[in-house]
Coordinates of C-alpha atoms in Angstrom, one line a residue:
M514 CA -0.4 -0.1 -0.1
R515 CA 1.8 3.5 -1.2
R516 CA 1.5 6.2 1.5
V517 CA 2.5 9.8 0.9
Q518 CA 3.5 12.0 3.9
G519 CA 2.4 9.3 6.2
L520 CA -1.3 9.5 4.1
I521 CA -2.7 6.3 2.6
T522 CA -3.3 8.3 -0.8
S523 CA -5.4 5.4 -2.7
S524 CA -9.0 5.3 -2.8
A525 CA -8.7 1.6 -4.0
A526 CA -6.5 1.1 -1.8
V527 CA -8.5 2.6 1.1
I528 CA -11.5 0.1 -0.1
A529 CA -8.7 -2.9 0.3
L530 CA -8.0 -1.6 3.9
L531 CA -12.2 -1.3 4.7
A532 CA -11.8 -4.9 3.1
C533 CA -9.1 -5.9 5.9
C534 CA -10.8 -4.2 9.0
G535 CA -14.6 -4.8 7.9
Q536 CA -16.0 -1.7 10.9
A537 CA -17.6 1.1 10.0
S538 CA -18.1 4.8 12.6
A539 CA -17.9 2.8 16.2
Q540 CA -17.2 3.3 19.4
G541 CA -14.3 2.3 21.3
Y542 CA -13.6 0.5 24.5
R543 CA -10.8 -0.3 27.1
M544 CA -11.9 -3.8 28.9
T545 CA -10.9 -4.4 31.7
V546 CA -11.5 -8.3 33.0
D547 CA -13.7 -9.0 36.4
Q548 CA -11.4 -11.9 38.3
N549 CA -14.3 -11.6 40.9
T550 CA -16.2 -13.4 38.2
S551 CA -14.3 -14.4 35.8
S552 CA -13.0 -18.6 35.5
L553 CA -11.2 -21.4 33.6
N554 CA -12.6 -24.6 34.3
G555 CA -11.0 -27.4 32.1
S556 CA -7.7 -29.7 32.7
V557 CA -4.3 -29.2 31.4
A558 CA -3.2 -33.1 30.8
V559 CA 1.4 -33.8 30.2
S560 CA 2.8 -36.6 28.4
V561 CA 6.2 -36.4 28.8
R562 CA 9.2 -39.2 27.6
F563 CA 12.5 -38.5 29.4
T564 CA 16.2 -39.9 29.6
G565 CA 18.4 -39.5 32.0
S566 CA 20.5 -41.0 35.0
M567 CA 20.1 -41.9 39.0
I568 CA 22.5 -41.5 41.4
G569 CA 22.4 -41.6 45.4
N570 CA 21.9 -39.1 47.8
Y571 CA 25.2 -39.8 49.4
N572 CA 28.1 -37.3 49.9
V573 CA 31.3 -38.7 52.4
T574 CA 31.2 -35.5 53.7
T575 CA 27.5 -34.1 54.7
N576 CA 25.2 -37.5 54.0
P577 CA 27.9 -40.3 54.9
T578 CA 24.5 -42.5 55.3
G579 CA 23.0 -41.8 52.2
T580 CA 22.0 -43.9 49.5
R581 CA 24.6 -44.8 47.0
T582 CA 24.0 -46.4 43.3
N583 CA 25.9 -48.5 40.9
P584 CA 25.2 -49.7 37.7
G585 CA 25.7 -54.1 37.5
S586 CA 25.4 -56.4 39.9
S587 CA 28.8 -56.4 42.1
I588 CA 29.1 -55.1 45.3
V589 CA 30.7 -52.0 45.4
A590 CA 32.1 -50.2 49.6
A591 CA 31.7 -46.3 49.7
P592 CA 32.4 -43.6 48.8
T593 CA 31.9 -45.6 45.2
N594 CA 28.5 -43.9 43.6
N595 CA 28.2 -44.3 40.6
P596 CA 25.0 -42.6 38.3
V597 CA 22.9 -45.6 36.6
P598 CA 21.1 -44.8 33.3
V599 CA 17.1 -44.4 33.2
S600 CA 14.3 -43.8 30.7
G601 CA 10.8 -43.8 30.9
T602 CA 7.0 -42.5 30.2
G603 CA 4.9 -40.9 32.3
G604 CA 2.3 -37.9 32.8
T605 CA -0.8 -36.8 34.3
G606 CA -2.6 -40.0 33.3
N607 CA -6.5 -40.3 32.3
P608 CA -8.6 -38.4 33.2
A609 CA -6.6 -35.8 33.0
P610 CA -6.8 -33.1 36.2
T611 CA -9.2 -30.6 36.9
V612 CA -7.8 -26.9 36.7
S613 CA -10.1 -23.9 37.9
T614 CA -8.6 -20.5 37.8
K615 CA -10.0 -16.7 37.6
P616 CA -8.0 -15.1 34.8
A617 CA -7.7 -11.6 34.5
G618 CA -6.5 -9.4 31.8
T619 CA -8.2 -6.4 29.2
Y620 CA -9.0 -6.2 26.1
Y621 CA -10.1 -4.2 23.2
L622 CA -13.9 -3.5 21.3
N623 CA -15.1 -1.2 18.8
V624 CA -18.9 -0.9 19.6
N625 CA -21.2 -0.4 15.8
A626 CA -24.6 -1.0 16.9
P627 CA -26.0 0.5 13.7
G628 CA -23.6 -1.3 11.2
Q629 CA -24.1 -4.5 13.4
R630 CA -20.2 -4.5 13.6
I631 CA -17.6 -5.5 16.5
T632 CA -13.9 -5.5 16.1
V633 CA -11.9 -7.1 19.2
A634 CA -8.3 -6.4 19.4
G635 CA -5.3 -6.8 21.6
L636 CA -6.7 -9.5 24.2
N637 CA -4.0 -10.2 26.9
A638 CA -5.3 -12.8 29.4
N639 CA -3.1 -14.1 32.5
L640 CA -5.2 -17.5 32.4
I641 CA -4.2 -18.4 36.3
G642 CA -4.6 -14.5 37.4
A643 CA -4.2 -14.7 41.2
S644 CA -5.2 -17.7 42.0
P645 CA -3.0 -20.7 43.6
Q646 CA -0.4 -22.4 40.8
P647 CA -2.3 -25.8 39.9
A648 CA -0.9 -29.0 40.4
L649 CA -0.4 -31.6 38.4
P650 CA 0.3 -35.1 39.7
V651 CA 2.6 -36.7 37.6
S652 CA 3.2 -40.7 37.6
V653 CA 6.3 -42.2 35.7
S654 CA 7.5 -45.6 34.0
I655 CA 11.2 -46.5 34.4
T656 CA 13.2 -48.2 32.3
Y657 CA 16.8 -49.4 33.2
A658 CA 19.6 -51.7 33.4
T659 CA 20.2 -53.5 36.3
F660 CA 21.9 -52.0 39.2
R661 CA 22.9 -51.9 43.1
T662 CA 21.7 -49.1 45.6
F663 CA 23.8 -49.5 49.2
A664 CA 21.8 -48.3 51.5
P665 CA 19.4 -50.2 51.4
N666 CA 21.1 -53.1 49.8
Y667 CA 18.6 -53.5 46.5
L668 CA 19.5 -55.7 43.1
Y669 CA 17.7 -53.8 40.8
T670 CA 17.3 -56.7 38.2
W671 CA 15.3 -55.6 34.7
F672 CA 13.3 -58.5 34.1
G673 CA 11.2 -56.2 31.1
F674 CA 8.9 -54.5 34.1
P675 CA 9.4 -50.8 34.3
I676 CA 9.3 -49.1 37.9
P677 CA 5.8 -47.2 38.8
V678 CA 7.0 -44.7 40.6
S679 CA 5.2 -40.9 41.7
L680 CA 6.7 -37.5 40.7
G681 CA 5.2 -36.1 42.9
N682 CA 2.9 -32.7 41.3
A683 CA 4.3 -30.7 38.1
T684 CA 3.0 -27.0 38.4
V685 CA 1.8 -24.7 36.2
Q686 CA 3.8 -21.4 36.6
A687 CA 2.5 -19.4 34.0
M688 CA -0.7 -19.9 31.5
A689 CA -1.4 -16.7 29.1
L690 CA -3.6 -16.3 26.2
S691 CA -2.8 -13.6 23.6
Q692 CA -4.7 -11.7 20.7
D693 CA -2.7 -12.2 17.2
T694 CA -4.7 -10.1 15.3
V695 CA -7.6 -7.8 15.0
V696 CA -10.7 -9.1 14.4
T697 CA -14.4 -7.9 12.7
G698 CA -17.9 -10.2 12.4
T699 CA -21.2 -9.5 13.0
L700 CA -23.0 -7.8 16.4
T701 CA -26.5 -9.2 16.4
L702 CA -29.4 -8.1 18.9
S703 CA -30.6 -10.0 21.8
G704 CA -32.3 -7.6 23.8
P705 CA -32.3 -3.5 24.5
N706 CA -28.6 -2.5 23.5
S707 CA -27.2 -6.2 24.0
Y708 CA -25.8 -7.7 21.3
T709 CA -24.1 -10.9 20.5
Y710 CA -21.1 -11.3 18.3
S711 CA -18.7 -14.9 17.7
L712 CA -15.2 -14.6 16.0
Q713 CA -12.5 -16.8 14.8
V714 CA -9.2 -15.3 16.0
P715 CA -5.9 -16.3 16.5
C716 CA -4.0 -16.9 19.4
T717 CA -1.0 -17.9 20.9
L718 CA -1.2 -19.4 23.5
S719 CA 1.9 -19.3 26.3
T720 CA 2.6 -22.2 29.3
T721 CA 5.2 -22.4 31.5
I722 CA 5.4 -26.6 33.2
L723 CA 8.0 -26.7 36.4
V724 CA 7.9 -30.4 35.6
Q725 CA 10.7 -32.6 38.4
G726 CA 12.6 -29.5 39.0
S727 CA 12.7 -28.5 35.7
A728 CA 10.9 -25.6 34.2
V729 CA 9.2 -26.4 30.8
P730 CA 8.6 -23.2 28.8
N731 CA 6.0 -23.5 25.4
V732 CA 4.4 -21.4 23.3
S733 CA 1.6 -22.6 20.6
Q734 CA -0.8 -21.0 18.2
S735 CA -4.7 -21.7 17.2
T736 CA -7.3 -19.9 16.0
L737 CA -10.1 -20.2 18.8
T738 CA -13.8 -19.2 19.0
F739 CA -15.1 -16.1 20.9
N740 CA -17.9 -15.7 21.9
G741 CA -19.3 -12.6 23.2
T742 CA -21.8 -10.5 24.7
V743 CA -21.9 -6.6 24.8
T744 CA -24.4 -4.4 26.3
L745 CA -23.9 -0.7 25.9
N746 CA -24.7 1.8 28.8
G747 CA -27.1 4.4 28.2
L748 CA -27.7 6.4 25.0
N749 CA -24.1 7.1 23.0
P750 CA -22.5 5.3 25.4
P751 CA -19.8 5.8 28.4
T752 CA -19.1 2.7 29.4
V753 CA -20.1 -0.8 28.5
T754 CA -20.3 -4.4 30.0
G755 CA -19.7 -7.8 28.5
T756 CA -18.4 -11.2 28.3
L757 CA -15.6 -13.3 26.5
S758 CA -16.5 -17.0 26.4
I759 CA -13.9 -19.4 24.6
P760 CA -13.6 -23.0 24.8
T761 CA -10.1 -24.0 24.6
N762 CA -8.2 -27.6 23.1
I763 CA -5.3 -27.1 22.4
T764 CA -2.1 -29.5 22.5
Q765 CA 1.1 -28.2 22.6
T766 CA 4.7 -29.7 21.7
I767 CA 6.5 -30.1 24.5
P768 CA 10.4 -29.2 23.2
P769 CA 13.5 -31.2 24.7
T770 CA 14.2 -29.9 28.3
P771 CA 17.6 -30.5 30.1
G772 CA 16.8 -31.7 33.8
T773 CA 17.7 -31.0 36.7
P774 CA 18.6 -33.1 40.1
A775 CA 15.5 -33.7 42.1
P776 CA 15.5 -35.3 45.2
F777 CA 13.5 -38.6 44.2
S778 CA 11.8 -41.5 46.6
L779 CA 13.4 -45.3 44.3
P780 CA 10.4 -47.6 45.7
P781 CA 12.2 -51.4 46.5
P782 CA 12.5 -53.7 43.1
P783 CA 9.8 -56.2 42.9
F784 CA 9.1 -58.8 45.5
A785 CA 11.7 -56.6 47.4
S786 CA 10.5 -54.6 50.7
G787 CA 12.2 -51.8 52.8
P788 CA 12.4 -48.2 53.1
N789 CA 12.9 -46.3 50.1
A790 CA 16.4 -45.8 48.8
E791 CA 16.7 -42.1 47.9
V792 CA 18.1 -40.6 44.9
L793 CA 18.7 -37.9 42.4
L794 CA 16.9 -38.5 39.8
T795 CA 17.8 -36.2 36.3
A796 CA 15.3 -36.3 33.6
D797 CA 15.9 -35.0 30.2
I798 CA 12.7 -34.0 28.4
I799 CA 12.7 -35.8 24.8
S800 CA 10.1 -35.6 21.9
P801 CA 7.2 -37.1 21.8
S802 CA 6.3 -34.6 24.7
S803 CA 3.2 -32.4 25.1
A804 CA 0.7 -30.6 27.3
T805 CA -2.8 -30.0 26.2
V806 CA -5.4 -27.6 27.9
S807 CA -8.9 -27.8 28.2
G808 CA -11.5 -26.0 28.9
T809 CA -13.6 -22.9 28.9
T810 CA -12.7 -19.7 30.0
S811 CA -15.1 -17.0 30.7
L812 CA -14.2 -13.1 30.4
P813 CA -16.8 -11.0 32.4
A814 CA -15.3 -7.7 31.6
S815 CA -16.2 -3.2 31.6
G816 CA -15.2 -0.9 30.0
A817 CA -14.7 3.3 29.3
R818 CA -15.0 4.9 25.9
L819 CA -11.7 5.4 24.3
N820 CA -10.4 9.0 23.4
P821 CA -12.9 9.2 20.4
A822 CA -9.6 10.0 18.5
D823 CA -8.6 6.5 18.8
I824 CA -10.3 5.0 16.0
A825 CA -6.8 2.4 14.4
Q826 CA -4.1 0.6 15.5
S827 CA -0.9 2.1 14.8
N828 CA -0.3 0.4 11.0
G829 CA -4.2 2.9 10.4
D830 CA -6.3 -0.4 10.4
G831 CA -9.4 -0.3 12.2
G832 CA -10.0 -1.0 16.0
P833 CA -8.8 0.7 19.4
N834 CA -5.6 0.2 20.9
G835 CA -5.5 3.2 23.6
V836 CA -3.0 5.2 21.8
N837 CA -3.4 8.4 19.5
D838 CA -0.9 7.6 17.0
E839 CA -0.4 8.4 13.0
G840 CA -2.3 5.0 12.4
D841 CA -5.5 7.0 13.7
Y842 CA -4.5 10.4 11.8
N843 CA -3.9 8.6 8.6
L844 CA -7.7 6.6 9.1
F845 CA -9.5 9.5 10.0
F846 CA -8.3 11.8 6.6
N847 CA -8.7 8.9 4.5
S848 CA -12.2 8.3 4.9
F849 CA -12.8 12.4 5.5
F850 CA -12.7 13.0 2.3
L851 CA -13.6 10.0 0.4
P852 CA -17.0 10.0 -1.3
P853 CA -20.7 9.5 0.7
N854 CA -20.7 6.1 -0.9
E855 CA -17.7 5.0 0.4
P856 CA -18.3 2.7 3.3
L857 CA -14.9 3.4 4.7
R858 CA -15.4 7.2 5.5
L859 CA -18.0 6.4 8.0
F860 CA -14.8 6.2 10.0
A861 CA -15.1 9.3 10.4
D862 CA -18.1 10.1 11.8
L863 CA -16.8 10.2 15.2
A864 CA -19.5 13.2 16.5
Q865 CA -22.8 15.3 16.4
S866 CA -22.7 18.1 14.3
N867 CA -22.2 20.5 17.2
G868 CA -18.4 18.3 18.3
D869 CA -20.0 16.1 20.7
A870 CA -18.8 13.2 20.6
G871 CA -21.0 10.3 19.1
P872 CA -22.0 9.1 15.7
N873 CA -24.9 11.1 13.5
A874 CA -24.5 9.2 9.9
V875 CA -22.6 12.8 8.7
I876 CA -19.4 13.4 8.3
D877 CA -19.0 17.3 8.9
E878 CA -16.8 20.2 10.8
G879 CA -18.0 18.1 14.0
D880 CA -16.7 15.2 13.7
Y881 CA -13.4 17.2 12.7
N882 CA -13.5 19.3 15.8
C883 CA -14.1 16.3 17.7
F884 CA -11.0 14.6 16.3
F885 CA -8.5 17.4 16.9
N886 CA -9.6 18.4 19.9
N887 CA -9.0 14.8 21.4
F888 CA -6.5 13.8 19.5
F889 CA -3.8 15.7 21.4
L890 CA -5.1 14.8 25.0
P891 CA -3.8 12.5 27.0

C-alpha cells in the first residue's frame, strides 16, 4: 500500500483496507476483566518421555549414611556412588487433572451498533490470575539396566517390567492467552442495547510447567472461537459491559528440555520390601512430549469509552489500541475526504454536528473538531 507523507493516497487502497478491517463508525472501549466473576474451568494433561540418570544422595561429608548407586550387579564399597542410566514415559494420566482459576486481563472493543459490526483487538489474559498455581499429579514408568543400591541394599534386575513411580506434582507456573490479529465480525441484537457475536480469532497460548525441578516453557498458535456479549449502557454510551467465552482445546508440543537433579524416593525392586532408596533423578525431556489445555475461559468485563480519536491500530487498520498516533490520523483523514458512497468514510463519523462525541451518520465540521480536540489529549 503506497503512502505519501504518512497518508494513504489511493481510494482503491482505502477500500482494500476496509476489506481487512471490515468496520464502520464505532465507539472504542478498553475492557478490563473482572476477576471476581471470571473463570477458567478445564483440565491440563501432560505426557512426557525422558532419558537421564539416577545417583544416590550419598555425600561422604554431608550425608555419609545416604543411598549409593552403581550400575551392574557388583557389590562396591563406599565412597563409590555412580549414576545409573534410566529412561521412561509418564504424565498426568487419564482423566487429566482439573484446573479452576480466575483469569485477569484486558482487551479492546470497537462497537458499531447501527452497522451491526464489532471489532475485538489486543486480548491479553493471564489465565491463572491471582489463583494458586495449579498442581498436576505426575506418574512415570522407569526403564533401567541392572543396578544396585546401598543403604538400603537392593538389586534392581531388569525383567522387562518398568518401575511405576510417582514424581509428585507438576506445577503450572504460567498460562497466558494473547490475541494475534484484530478481528471484526457481525453484531447481533439480542435485547435492548444488548448484542452477541462470535469470531474466529488467531491466538497464542504460552505456558510454563515445572516438572521434576525443570521449568518447561512452551508457545503455540491456534484459532479460537470468541463467543461474546455486549451491553451498551445508555445513549451514546460512556461504558459497556460484556463477556467473552472462549472454548479451548490446544495441544502443545513440549520441546526437549534438559533436566535438573531433583530428590526422588525410589521404591524397592519387585518382590523386595524395605525403605525407599533416596536418589537424585535427572530427567531430560525428549520428543514426543506434549501438554493439552482443555476447557472454557469466561471473561466478564467492563469498559470505559476510549478517546474518540482512537479509531485505529498504529498501522492504520481499524480498531482501537489505547494510543493516539499516526494510525488514527491516517485513517481519519483517508475516511473524511472519501465520497459519501464509500463505506470506509464512516470511520470519520465521530461526533454530532456540534462536536460532541457520538456518530450521527453525517461527516462534517463536528467530526473534524471532535478528532482534533481529542487527538492531542492524554
